[in-house]
Structure formats: C-alpha cells, structure tokens
C-alpha cells in the first residue's frame, strides 16, 4: 500500500524553506567540524581578538594552513577581521556565533557514554570563566539562580526581563542597564556546558562581567578563559549575591588552587541569603 502525503500551501512553504536552509546549515557545520577550525573558534570564546599566528599555535597547524582556515571562517561570517598596521586580528563575528559554539559544547559533553568527554578544564576554569562577553561557570550559574530567586529577573527558555525590584538592585549596585545596546538581546539564559544549567547572557550578563572586572572581583587568567576570583570578589559576591564558600580543590592532587599574590583562584558556591550593601 502506497502512502500519500499531502502538504498544504503553508506546510509546503515551510518545507521549501527548510530545503533552502539545509545546505547552509551543513556548510557552517562542516566548517566548525574541522578540528583545527574548532580549536580556533574555541580560543576566541572569551571575546578576545587573536592574530593569525596565535590561532595557528592554538590549532596546532602551520601558519599557511591556518590562513586558509581563517579565510573560510571569515567568508562564512563566523569570524570578523580587524587590521592594525601589518597585523590581522580575528574575533568571533557576533554573540550568535558564541551561542552556537556553547551549545555544541553542551551537546558534545552529553554524547554517547563511550564518547563522552570528562571535564578536563580544571576547577578554576569550571568555577569562573568567560563565555564571549559574559561570565560562565559555577559563579555565573549561582548569580543567575540568586537573581531569579529574588525575583530580580524573570527568565524563560527564550529570554529574560528585569523586574522593578531588579532595576532597583542593579541601580544600587551601580550598573546602569539603560545604556545597554539596542542592537543586542537584553537578557537571555545561556546553557553552561560544564554545569548543565543556565547563566546569564545578553546585555545583562555582559554588564555583570564588566562590573566584576572593573571592581576587581575577578581577573583574567592569561591565555585562558578562566577568571580568578580575588579576595575582594569573595567578599563582594557574598555580600551582593549571597554566594559564599572556601576555595575548591584543583581535582588532581588535593591542593587548593591558587595564584601568586595571595589571590584566591575560585570559591565554592553555597546558597546563602544575599546581604544588603
């Protein structure tokens, strides 16, 4: 018996549109699927700009080979190029590209058990890191949880919005979200690939990271997406968001992760009532 499927006009239009976008999706997926290009894109996930030589190094290929990869990624709109004198600097073209990469990381981690990668990023990276222009890791997930629990932010799968109480909270903190760009998403959940829960992205997420960096709550780790939580940050995160705890173990020999200068590398997150500033 032969089955006959009848598509209405609206369904046919959607089907034809899918036939048109399918090859485009396949083209982008093929570009990201190359290991060298995937390493290049991952290296730019912290929002930095890197030279072709630096990207060749992180991808483990020769400079000439790297140039070919970078040209393909730029032509596909995944990378943006800026020239300064003789040097060429590359960055991710937009937050949308970062979101795709973060989503792929989550899918890769949740693959078949025998192919699933164990977290090897280290406790410092897992605890606090950048995800393009906002914060990720345990700290960022805990901040998002606290803002939702206090009804400062209302989140759903597609986006988020500030409540009146949330606007007052950020104003008191000294974060002026009225200046957030109109050309980008204001607030949205971003699935954290190490924690499997959402942190905050969009203009709100970027503003929180900017505030943390400006007030020395966290510092960048050189050549890494990891963020160091400073002693000031330990105090202010506890006071502002109710996030407290001791430095975590590094996961290898039982020692507490740390850097020179007496700065704490990360703090364990526990629920605690947020304090008044």
Coordinates of C-alpha atoms in Angstrom, one line a residue:
X1 CA 0.0 0.0 0.0
X2 CA 1.4 3.3 -1.1
X3 CA 1.1 6.2 1.4
X4 CA 0.4 9.6 0.0
X5 CA 1.3 12.7 1.9
X6 CA -0.5 16.0 1.1
X7 CA 1.2 19.2 2.1
X8 CA -0.9 22.4 2.4
X9 CA 0.3 25.7 1.0
X10 CA 1.7 26.9 4.4
X11 CA 3.4 23.5 5.0
X12 CA 4.9 23.4 1.6
X13 CA 6.3 26.9 2.1
X14 CA 8.0 25.8 5.3
X15 CA 9.2 22.6 3.6
X16 CA 10.8 24.6 0.8
X17 CA 12.4 27.0 3.2
X18 CA 13.9 24.0 5.0
X19 CA 15.3 22.7 1.7
X20 CA 16.9 26.1 1.2
X21 CA 18.5 26.4 4.7
X22 CA 19.6 22.8 4.9
X23 CA 22.7 23.2 2.7
X24 CA 23.6 26.4 4.6
X25 CA 23.5 24.6 7.9
X26 CA 25.6 21.8 6.5
X27 CA 28.2 24.3 5.2
X28 CA 28.5 26.0 8.6
X29 CA 28.6 22.7 10.4
X30 CA 31.3 21.4 8.1
X31 CA 33.4 24.5 8.8
X32 CA 33.1 24.1 12.6
X33 CA 33.6 20.4 12.4
X34 CA 37.2 20.6 11.3
X35 CA 39.3 20.1 14.5
X36 CA 41.8 22.9 13.7
X37 CA 39.0 25.4 13.0
X38 CA 37.1 24.2 16.1
X39 CA 40.1 24.9 18.2
X40 CA 40.5 28.4 16.6
X41 CA 36.8 29.2 17.4
X42 CA 37.1 27.9 20.9
X43 CA 40.2 30.1 21.6
X44 CA 38.1 33.1 20.7
X45 CA 35.2 32.2 23.0
X46 CA 36.4 34.6 25.7
X47 CA 35.7 37.6 23.4
X48 CA 39.4 38.4 22.7
X49 CA 41.0 39.2 19.4
X50 CA 43.9 37.0 18.3
X51 CA 46.4 37.2 15.5
X52 CA 46.7 34.5 12.8
X53 CA 50.0 33.3 14.3
X54 CA 48.3 32.9 17.7
X55 CA 45.4 31.0 16.2
X56 CA 47.8 28.8 14.2
X57 CA 49.5 27.9 17.5
X58 CA 46.4 27.0 19.4
X59 CA 45.1 24.9 16.5
X60 CA 48.4 23.1 16.0
X61 CA 48.8 23.8 12.3
X62 CA 51.3 25.7 10.2
X63 CA 50.7 29.4 9.6
X64 CA 49.9 28.9 5.9
X65 CA 47.3 26.2 6.8
X66 CA 45.9 28.5 9.4
X67 CA 45.5 31.3 6.9
X68 CA 43.3 29.1 4.7
X69 CA 41.2 28.1 7.7
X70 CA 40.7 31.7 8.8
X71 CA 39.7 32.8 5.3
X72 CA 37.0 30.1 5.2
X73 CA 35.7 31.1 8.6
X74 CA 35.7 34.8 7.7
X75 CA 33.9 34.2 4.4
X76 CA 31.2 32.2 6.2
X77 CA 30.6 35.1 8.6
X78 CA 31.9 33.2 11.7
X79 CA 34.9 35.5 12.2
X80 CA 35.4 39.2 11.9
X81 CA 38.7 40.7 10.8
X82 CA 40.4 43.9 12.0
X83 CA 43.7 45.2 10.6
X84 CA 46.1 47.2 12.7
X85 CA 49.2 48.0 10.6
X86 CA 50.6 44.8 9.2
X87 CA 48.8 42.6 11.8
X88 CA 45.5 41.0 11.3
X89 CA 43.3 40.3 14.3
X90 CA 40.4 37.9 14.4
X91 CA 37.4 37.6 16.7
X92 CA 34.1 35.9 16.7
X93 CA 31.7 37.8 14.4
X94 CA 28.9 38.1 16.9
X95 CA 27.4 36.7 20.2
X96 CA 25.2 34.4 18.0
X97 CA 28.4 32.5 16.9
X98 CA 29.4 32.2 20.6
X99 CA 26.0 30.8 21.4
X100 CA 26.2 28.2 18.7
X101 CA 29.6 27.1 20.0
X102 CA 28.5 26.9 23.6
X103 CA 25.5 24.8 22.5
X104 CA 27.7 22.5 20.6
X105 CA 29.9 22.1 23.7
X106 CA 26.9 21.0 25.7
X107 CA 25.8 18.5 23.0
X108 CA 29.3 17.1 22.8
X109 CA 29.6 16.6 26.5
X110 CA 26.2 14.9 26.6
X111 CA 27.0 12.5 23.7
X112 CA 27.1 8.7 23.9
X113 CA 28.7 7.4 27.2
X114 CA 31.7 5.8 25.5
X115 CA 32.4 9.0 23.5
X116 CA 31.6 11.5 26.3
X117 CA 34.5 13.6 27.4
X118 CA 35.2 14.1 31.1
X119 CA 35.6 17.7 32.3
X120 CA 39.3 18.4 32.0
X121 CA 39.3 22.1 32.2
X122 CA 40.4 22.3 35.9
X123 CA 38.4 23.6 38.8
X124 CA 39.5 27.2 38.3
X125 CA 38.1 27.2 34.7
X126 CA 35.0 25.4 35.8
X127 CA 34.4 27.8 38.6
X128 CA 34.6 31.0 36.7
X129 CA 35.4 31.8 33.1
X130 CA 34.3 34.0 30.2
X131 CA 31.7 32.9 27.6
X132 CA 32.3 35.5 24.9
X133 CA 31.3 38.8 26.7
X134 CA 29.7 37.4 29.8
X135 CA 30.6 35.1 32.7
X136 CA 30.2 31.4 32.8
X137 CA 30.9 28.6 35.3
X138 CA 29.7 27.9 38.9
X139 CA 29.9 31.5 39.9
X140 CA 27.8 32.7 37.0
X141 CA 25.2 30.0 37.4
X142 CA 24.9 30.9 41.1
X143 CA 24.4 34.6 40.3
X144 CA 21.7 33.7 37.8
X145 CA 20.0 31.5 40.4
X146 CA 20.1 34.2 43.0
X147 CA 18.7 36.9 40.7
X148 CA 15.8 34.6 39.7
X149 CA 15.2 33.5 43.4
X150 CA 14.9 37.1 44.4
X151 CA 12.6 37.9 41.5
X152 CA 15.0 40.5 40.2
X153 CA 15.0 38.7 36.8
X154 CA 12.2 36.7 35.1
X155 CA 13.7 34.0 32.8
X156 CA 12.2 31.6 30.3
X157 CA 13.8 29.5 27.6
X158 CA 13.9 32.3 25.1
X159 CA 14.8 35.4 27.1
X160 CA 14.5 37.3 30.3
X161 CA 13.5 40.7 31.7
X162 CA 14.2 42.8 34.7
X163 CA 11.5 43.4 37.3
X164 CA 11.1 46.8 39.0
X165 CA 13.0 45.2 42.0
X166 CA 15.7 44.1 39.6
X167 CA 16.2 47.6 38.2
X168 CA 16.5 49.0 41.7
X169 CA 19.0 46.2 42.6
X170 CA 21.2 47.0 39.6
X171 CA 20.9 50.7 40.1
X172 CA 22.0 50.3 43.8
X173 CA 24.9 48.1 42.6
X174 CA 26.0 50.9 40.2
X175 CA 25.2 49.0 37.0
X176 CA 23.2 51.3 34.5
X177 CA 21.4 48.9 32.2
X178 CA 19.7 51.8 30.4
X179 CA 22.8 52.2 28.4
X180 CA 22.6 48.6 27.1
X181 CA 22.8 48.4 23.3
X182 CA 19.5 48.2 21.5
X183 CA 21.1 46.1 18.8
X184 CA 21.6 43.0 21.0
X185 CA 19.4 40.8 23.2
X186 CA 18.8 42.4 26.5
X187 CA 18.8 39.3 28.7
X188 CA 18.7 35.6 28.0
X189 CA 19.7 32.3 29.6
X190 CA 22.8 30.6 28.2
X191 CA 23.2 26.9 29.0
X192 CA 26.5 26.4 30.8
X193 CA 28.4 23.5 29.3
X194 CA 30.2 22.5 32.4
X195 CA 27.3 23.0 34.9
X196 CA 24.4 22.0 32.6
X197 CA 22.4 24.9 34.0
X198 CA 21.9 28.4 32.7
X199 CA 24.0 31.5 33.4
X200 CA 23.0 35.0 32.1
X201 CA 24.0 36.3 28.7
X202 CA 22.9 39.3 26.6
X203 CA 23.4 42.9 27.8
X204 CA 22.7 42.0 31.4
X205 CA 25.2 39.2 31.5
X206 CA 27.9 41.4 29.9
X207 CA 27.2 44.2 32.3
X208 CA 27.7 41.9 35.3
X209 CA 31.0 40.7 33.9
X210 CA 32.1 44.3 33.2
X211 CA 31.2 45.4 36.7
X212 CA 33.1 42.4 38.2
X213 CA 36.2 43.2 36.2
X214 CA 36.0 47.0 36.9
X215 CA 35.7 46.5 40.6
X216 CA 38.4 43.8 40.8
X217 CA 36.0 41.0 41.8
X218 CA 37.6 38.8 39.1
X219 CA 40.7 39.0 37.0
X220 CA 41.5 37.3 33.6
X221 CA 44.0 34.4 33.6
X222 CA 46.5 34.9 30.8
X223 CA 45.9 32.8 27.7
X224 CA 42.8 31.2 29.2
X225 CA 39.1 31.8 29.5
X226 CA 39.4 31.3 33.3
X227 CA 38.7 34.1 35.7
X228 CA 40.4 34.4 39.1
X229 CA 38.1 35.4 42.0
X230 CA 40.0 37.9 44.1
X231 CA 39.7 38.3 47.9
X232 CA 37.6 41.4 47.1
X233 CA 35.4 39.3 44.9
X234 CA 34.9 36.7 47.6
X235 CA 33.6 39.4 49.9
X236 CA 31.5 41.2 47.4
X237 CA 29.9 38.1 45.9
X238 CA 28.9 37.0 49.4
X239 CA 27.5 40.5 50.3
X240 CA 25.8 41.2 47.0
X241 CA 24.5 37.7 45.9
X242 CA 24.8 35.5 48.9
X243 CA 27.5 33.3 47.4
X244 CA 29.9 32.0 49.9
X245 CA 32.5 29.2 50.4
X246 CA 36.1 28.1 50.6
X247 CA 38.5 27.7 47.6
X248 CA 37.8 24.4 45.7
X249 CA 40.3 21.6 45.3
X250 CA 42.1 21.5 41.9
X251 CA 40.9 18.0 41.2
X252 CA 44.4 16.5 40.8
X253 CA 46.5 16.2 44.0
X254 CA 44.1 17.6 46.6
X255 CA 45.7 21.0 46.8
X256 CA 43.7 24.2 46.8
X257 CA 44.0 26.1 43.6
X258 CA 45.8 29.5 44.0
X259 CA 47.9 32.1 42.2
X260 CA 50.7 34.2 43.4
X261 CA 49.9 37.4 45.3
X262 CA 47.6 35.7 47.8
X263 CA 44.6 35.8 45.4
X264 CA 42.0 33.0 45.7
X265 CA 41.6 31.2 42.4
X266 CA 38.0 30.2 42.9
X267 CA 35.4 29.8 45.7
X268 CA 32.9 27.0 46.3
X269 CA 29.3 28.2 45.8
X270 CA 26.8 27.6 48.5
X271 CA 23.3 29.1 48.9
X272 CA 23.2 32.0 51.4
X273 CA 20.8 34.9 51.9
X274 CA 22.1 37.9 49.9
X275 CA 23.2 40.7 52.1
X276 CA 22.4 44.4 51.9
X277 CA 25.1 46.6 50.6

